[in-house]
Every structure is written in C-alpha cells, then in structure tokens.
Coordinates of C-alpha atoms in Angstrom, one line a residue:
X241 CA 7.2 16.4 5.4
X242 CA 3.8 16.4 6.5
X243 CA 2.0 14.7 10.0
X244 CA -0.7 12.4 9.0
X245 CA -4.0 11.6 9.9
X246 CA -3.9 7.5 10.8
X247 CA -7.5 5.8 10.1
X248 CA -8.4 2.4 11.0
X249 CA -10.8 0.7 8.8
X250 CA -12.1 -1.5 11.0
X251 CA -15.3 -4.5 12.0
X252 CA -14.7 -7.3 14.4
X253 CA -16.8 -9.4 11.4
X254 CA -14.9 -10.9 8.5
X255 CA -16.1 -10.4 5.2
X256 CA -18.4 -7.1 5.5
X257 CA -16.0 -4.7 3.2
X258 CA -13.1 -3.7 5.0
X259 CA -10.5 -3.8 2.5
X260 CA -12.8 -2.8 -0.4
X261 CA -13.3 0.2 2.2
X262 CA -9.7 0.5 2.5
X263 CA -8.8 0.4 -0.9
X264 CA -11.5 2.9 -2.0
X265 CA -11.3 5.2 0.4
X266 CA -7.4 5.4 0.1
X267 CA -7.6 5.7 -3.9
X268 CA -10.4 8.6 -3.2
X269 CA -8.4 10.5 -1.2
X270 CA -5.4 10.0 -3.6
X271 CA -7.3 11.3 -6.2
X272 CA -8.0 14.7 -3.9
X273 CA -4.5 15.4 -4.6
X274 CA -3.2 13.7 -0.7
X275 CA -0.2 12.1 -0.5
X276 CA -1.8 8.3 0.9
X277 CA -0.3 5.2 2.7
X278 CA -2.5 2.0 2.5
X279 CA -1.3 -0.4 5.4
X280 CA -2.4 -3.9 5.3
X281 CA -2.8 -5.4 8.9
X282 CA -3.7 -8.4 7.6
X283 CA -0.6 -10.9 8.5
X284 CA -1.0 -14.1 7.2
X285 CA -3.9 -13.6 4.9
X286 CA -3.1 -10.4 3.0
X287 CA -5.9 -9.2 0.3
X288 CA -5.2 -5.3 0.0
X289 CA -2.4 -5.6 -2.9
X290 CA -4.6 -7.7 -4.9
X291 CA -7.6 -5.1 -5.0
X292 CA -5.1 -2.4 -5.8
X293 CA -3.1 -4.9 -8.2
X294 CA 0.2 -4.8 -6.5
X295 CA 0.4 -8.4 -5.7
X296 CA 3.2 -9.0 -8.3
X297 CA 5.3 -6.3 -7.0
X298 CA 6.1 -7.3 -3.4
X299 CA 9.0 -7.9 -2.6
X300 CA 9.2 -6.8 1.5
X301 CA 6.0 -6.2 3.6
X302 CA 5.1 -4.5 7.4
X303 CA 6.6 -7.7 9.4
X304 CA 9.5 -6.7 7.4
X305 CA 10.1 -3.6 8.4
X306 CA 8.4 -4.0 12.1
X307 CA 11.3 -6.2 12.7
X308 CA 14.0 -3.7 10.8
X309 CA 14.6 -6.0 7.9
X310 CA 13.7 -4.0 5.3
X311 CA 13.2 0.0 5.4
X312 CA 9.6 1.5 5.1
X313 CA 10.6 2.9 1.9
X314 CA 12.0 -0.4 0.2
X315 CA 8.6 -1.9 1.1
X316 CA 6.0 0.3 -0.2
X317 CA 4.7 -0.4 -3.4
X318 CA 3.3 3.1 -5.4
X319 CA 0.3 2.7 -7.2
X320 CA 0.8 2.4 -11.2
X321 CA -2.4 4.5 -11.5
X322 CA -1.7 7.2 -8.9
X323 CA 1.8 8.5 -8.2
X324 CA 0.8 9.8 -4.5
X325 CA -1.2 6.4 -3.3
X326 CA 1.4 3.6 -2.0
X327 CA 0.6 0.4 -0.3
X328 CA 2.7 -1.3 2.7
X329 CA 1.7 -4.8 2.1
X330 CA 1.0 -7.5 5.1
X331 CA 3.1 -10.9 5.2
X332 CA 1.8 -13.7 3.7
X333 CA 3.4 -16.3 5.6
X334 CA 4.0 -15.3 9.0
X335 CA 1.4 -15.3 12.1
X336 CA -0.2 -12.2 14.1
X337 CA 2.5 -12.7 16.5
X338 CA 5.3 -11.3 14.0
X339 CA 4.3 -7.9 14.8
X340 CA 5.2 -6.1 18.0
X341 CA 4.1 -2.9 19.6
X342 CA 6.9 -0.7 19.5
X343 CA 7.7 -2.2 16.0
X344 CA 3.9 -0.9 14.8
X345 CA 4.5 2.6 17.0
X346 CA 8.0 3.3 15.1
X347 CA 6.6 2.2 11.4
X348 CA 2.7 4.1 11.8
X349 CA 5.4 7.2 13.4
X350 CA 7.7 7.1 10.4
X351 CA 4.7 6.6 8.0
X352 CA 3.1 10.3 9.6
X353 CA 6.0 11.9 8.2
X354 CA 6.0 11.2 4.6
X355 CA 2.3 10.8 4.0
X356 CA -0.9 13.0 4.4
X357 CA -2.9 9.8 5.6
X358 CA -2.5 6.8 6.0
X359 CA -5.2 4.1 5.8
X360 CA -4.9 0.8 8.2
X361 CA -6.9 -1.9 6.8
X362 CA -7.9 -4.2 9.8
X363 CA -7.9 -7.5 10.1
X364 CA -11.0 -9.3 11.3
X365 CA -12.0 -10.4 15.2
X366 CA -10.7 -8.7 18.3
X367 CA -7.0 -10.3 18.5
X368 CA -4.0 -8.7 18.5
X369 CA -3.7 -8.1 14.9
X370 CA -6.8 -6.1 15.4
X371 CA -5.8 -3.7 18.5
X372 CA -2.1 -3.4 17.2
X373 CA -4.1 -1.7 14.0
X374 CA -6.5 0.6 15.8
X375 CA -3.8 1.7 18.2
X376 CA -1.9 4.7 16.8
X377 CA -5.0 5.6 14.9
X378 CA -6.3 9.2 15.0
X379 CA -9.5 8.5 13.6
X380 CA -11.8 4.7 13.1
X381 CA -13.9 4.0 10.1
X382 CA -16.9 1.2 11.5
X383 CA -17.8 -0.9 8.6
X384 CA -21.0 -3.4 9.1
X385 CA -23.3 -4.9 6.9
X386 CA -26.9 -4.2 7.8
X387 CA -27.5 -7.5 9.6
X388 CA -27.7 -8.2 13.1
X389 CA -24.3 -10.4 13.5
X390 CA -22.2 -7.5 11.7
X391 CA -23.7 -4.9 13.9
X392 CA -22.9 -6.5 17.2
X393 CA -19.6 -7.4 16.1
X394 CA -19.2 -3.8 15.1
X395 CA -20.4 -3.2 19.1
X396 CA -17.9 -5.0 20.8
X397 CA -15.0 -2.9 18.0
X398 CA -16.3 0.6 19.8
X399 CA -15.5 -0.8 23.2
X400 CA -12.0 -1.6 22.2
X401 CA -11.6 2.1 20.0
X402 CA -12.5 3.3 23.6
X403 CA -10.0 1.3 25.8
X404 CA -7.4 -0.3 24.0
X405 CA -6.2 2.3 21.5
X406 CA -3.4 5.0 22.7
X407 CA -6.3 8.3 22.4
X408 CA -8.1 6.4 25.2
X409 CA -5.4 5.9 27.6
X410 CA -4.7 9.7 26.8
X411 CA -7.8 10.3 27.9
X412 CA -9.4 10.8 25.1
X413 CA -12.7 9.7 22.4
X414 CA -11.2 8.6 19.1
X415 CA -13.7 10.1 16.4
X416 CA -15.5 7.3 14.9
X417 CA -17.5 6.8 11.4
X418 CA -19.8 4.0 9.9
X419 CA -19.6 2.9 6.9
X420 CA -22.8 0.7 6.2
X421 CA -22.0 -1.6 3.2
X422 CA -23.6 -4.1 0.8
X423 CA -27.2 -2.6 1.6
X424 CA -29.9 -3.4 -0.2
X425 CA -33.0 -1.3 -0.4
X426 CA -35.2 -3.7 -1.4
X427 CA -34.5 -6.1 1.5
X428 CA -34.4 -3.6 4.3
X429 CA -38.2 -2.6 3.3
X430 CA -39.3 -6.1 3.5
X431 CA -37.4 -6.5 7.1
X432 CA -34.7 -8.8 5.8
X433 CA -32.1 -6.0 6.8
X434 CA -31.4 -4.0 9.2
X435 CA -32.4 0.1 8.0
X436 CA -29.8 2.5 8.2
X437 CA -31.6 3.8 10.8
X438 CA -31.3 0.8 12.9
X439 CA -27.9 0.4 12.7
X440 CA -27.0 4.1 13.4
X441 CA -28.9 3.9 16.5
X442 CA -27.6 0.9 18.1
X443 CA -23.9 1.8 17.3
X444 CA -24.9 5.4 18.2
X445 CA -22.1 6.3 15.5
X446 CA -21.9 8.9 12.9
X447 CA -23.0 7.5 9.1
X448 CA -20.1 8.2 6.7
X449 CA -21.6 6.5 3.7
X450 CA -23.8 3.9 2.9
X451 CA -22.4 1.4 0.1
X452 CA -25.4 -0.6 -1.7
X453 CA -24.8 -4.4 -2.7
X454 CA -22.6 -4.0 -6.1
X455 CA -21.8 -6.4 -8.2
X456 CA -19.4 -3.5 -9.5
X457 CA -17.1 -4.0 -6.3
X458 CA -16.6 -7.8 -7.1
X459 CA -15.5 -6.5 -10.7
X460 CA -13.3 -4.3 -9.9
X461 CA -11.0 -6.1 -7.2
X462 CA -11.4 -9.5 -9.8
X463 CA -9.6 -7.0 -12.1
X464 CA -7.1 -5.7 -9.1
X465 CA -8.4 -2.3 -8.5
X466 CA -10.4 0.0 -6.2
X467 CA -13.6 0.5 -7.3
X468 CA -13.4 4.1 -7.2
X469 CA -10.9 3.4 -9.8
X470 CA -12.2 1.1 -12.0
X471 CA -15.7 2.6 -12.2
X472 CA -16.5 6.6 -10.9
X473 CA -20.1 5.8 -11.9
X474 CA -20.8 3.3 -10.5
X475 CA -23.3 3.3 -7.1
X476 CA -20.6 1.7 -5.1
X477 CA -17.7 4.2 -6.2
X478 CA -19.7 7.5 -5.7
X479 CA -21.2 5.9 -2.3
X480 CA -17.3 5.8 -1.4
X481 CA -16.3 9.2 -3.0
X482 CA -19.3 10.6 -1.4
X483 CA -18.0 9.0 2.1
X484 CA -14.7 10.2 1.4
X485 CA -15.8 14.4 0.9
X486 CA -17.3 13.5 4.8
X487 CA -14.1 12.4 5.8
X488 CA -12.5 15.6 4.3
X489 CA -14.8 17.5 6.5
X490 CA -17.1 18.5 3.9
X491 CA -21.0 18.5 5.8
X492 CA -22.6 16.4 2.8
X493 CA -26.2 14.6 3.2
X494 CA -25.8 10.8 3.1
X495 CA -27.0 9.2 0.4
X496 CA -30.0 6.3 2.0
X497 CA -31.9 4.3 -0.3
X498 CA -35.0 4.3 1.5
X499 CA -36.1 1.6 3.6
X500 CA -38.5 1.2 6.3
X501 CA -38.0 1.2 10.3
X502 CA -37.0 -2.4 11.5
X503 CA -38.2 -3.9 14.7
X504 CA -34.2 -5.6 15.6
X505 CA -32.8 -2.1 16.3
X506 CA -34.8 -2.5 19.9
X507 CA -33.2 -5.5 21.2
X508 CA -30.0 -3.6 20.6
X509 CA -28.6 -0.6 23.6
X510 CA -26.5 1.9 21.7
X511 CA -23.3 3.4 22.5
X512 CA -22.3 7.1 22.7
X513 CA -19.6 7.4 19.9

C-alpha cells in the first residue's frame, strides 16, 4: 500500500485543456512505472473515459461509490494499454449535488492507499463540483490558454486553492503549477496572445509546461487515447512528458516557443503562488 500524491487539474474556464491535461499527465506518469488513479469530477458531463477509451466499459462511476453503492474497486476501469493507470469515471446522469463531502473525503482517502497518484480532473467554474475536487488535493496543476479570459479565470481558481481547499484551512500553501496550453508562437509575436511571460507573471505561478496548439491532441482523444499515448512525438505529447519529469521533481528548462513581451500582462496584479 502506498500514500498518494492527490493533484487537481484545474481552470475556472471551460474548454482550455483540462482533461487532455488530465489524461496525459496521468498516462505519463503511468508510463514512469507509478501505480495512477484518474478521477473524473465531471458529474453530469463526463469526457475523461472517452480520451482514455474507456467509455464502453463503465459500468459504476464516483457518485456511485460517494454514496456506497458500488465499491471503489468495482468502479475503476484499468487502462487496456497500461496495467498500472485506472480511471474512476464521473456520472453521466446525475447533477453536482450527488456528491458530498465526506463521501469525496472517504473515496480520495481510500484512493491514497492503493495508488501512487492520483489525478482529479476538474470540472469547469467555481461551483461545488469544482471545490469538492481541489479539496483533498496535495498538489494543483493551473491550466489556461494564453488569452486574457482564461488567465483571469485561472486568477480567481488560486484564490479558492488558497481558502477553500483542506491545506489552507491547515494553514497551509498548496504547491501550485501552470500548465499553458494550445499556444501558438506565431500569434503571441504578433500580440494576439498573451506570452508566456505574461501569463506567468500575472498568475505569479510556477510554468510546468507549455502545450502548443496541436492538431495531434484532437486526434488522439477522436481515437480515445491520451496523447502521450497515441503519439510520443508529437509536440503536444513531449510538451506533456516534459511537464510530467517537472512534476516528478526533475529541475528541467521549459520548453517556450519564443514570442514577444505583450502589453495585457500590465493591466493584470499577480498573485504570490
């Protein structure tokens, strides 16, 4: 039995990468050899089992067990590519409000013991669904596209990571990483995107990887896997193998296509991570 390491993939903004993150991230660290739980948050509009290609093979899923219907280990689905990567799948037809916080507490408790980490893919906004997933975490993963919406969104996610999870009423700063995704170098120099730079100063958070615009990633979930799965070589997949050696502790430059400063990042005040 091991204790895990709980991560929260997380935004505020729908639609920036999340469960791609999720997905990748959890089939990287498989493929280091860690024993890894991928828990969709997601109730009511569940997407994780289709990028790993589980969908056909769920038959109970986190409301399930949250309300002691169905064990944990009846409802994780193992990965047919990677014996030590499972999924615990959202419900697809019940609301937010299915999930309780002791339920969430005993599941992400149980799921410590059996797993070497375990991976909470978010859902979007700054509901319930969203707080019950960052709670118990140990660690956040902050993904935003580089564009002004998705970086103020991502704002408002640090204040919550800093009152409303269970290492800040401990009295405590959960570590925190940003994952920049769907960047494109091209449009950053010409000022349509935020830089890098930008966007690590007005979050004032750590860069874990930056994940260019790929039409690799829509590939691979169309064909229902991660895309450090389906394609190593791709940009996209060593962006997120890269991001993963960081989140093994491993003190690895980022990879930044280059793009020039951007005049948004001053109408921004950052926040100490």
């Amino acid at each position: 039995m091991s204790n895990a390491t709980v991560v929260v993939v997380t935004s505020g903004k729908g639609g920036v990468g999340k469960t791609t993150t999720s997905a990748a991230v959890a089939s990287a660290l498989a493929k280091e050899g860690y024993q890894v739980c991928a828990v969709d948050f997601d109730v009511g509009l569940r997407n994780l089992d289709l990028i790993m290609g589980a969908e056909r093979r769920v038959v109970f899923d986190l409301v399930n067990v949250v309300r002691g219907e169905a064990s944990i280990k009846q409802a994780l689905v193992r990965d047919k590519k990677l014996n030590n990567l499972f999924l615990l799948p959202a419900s697809q037809t019940r609301d937010k409000d299915a999930l309780t916080e002791e339920g969430v507490e005993r599941v992400i408790g149980e799921l410590r013991m059996y797993f070497d980490w375990v991976i909470c893919d978010s859902p979007a906004g700054i509901e319930r669904g969203a707080t019950l997933a960052m709670r118990h975490a140990d660690e956040a993963i902050i993904v935003s596209n580089p564009e002004v919406s998705s970086v103020r969104d991502c704002d408002r996610i640090i204040g919550l990571l800093d009152a409303k999870t269970k290492i800040a009423e401990d009295g405590g700063r959960m570590p925190k990483h940003l994952m920049i995704t769907r960047y494109d170098s091209e449009r950053a120099k010409t000022g349509d995107m935020l830089a890098t730079d930008d966007v690590v100063d007005i979050l004032s958070v750590p860069l874990i990887g930056v994940v260019p615009e790929s039409r690799d990633v829509l590939k691979a979930s169309n064909v229902g896997l991660p895309i450090t799965l389906s394609d190593e070589n791709s940009p996209a997949a060593k962006a997120y193998m890269e991001a993963t050696r960081r989140l093994l502790g491993e003190d690895i430059p980022v990879t930044i296509p280059e793009g020039k400063k951007g005049l948004l990042g001053k109408f921004f005040r950052g926040r100490a991570a």
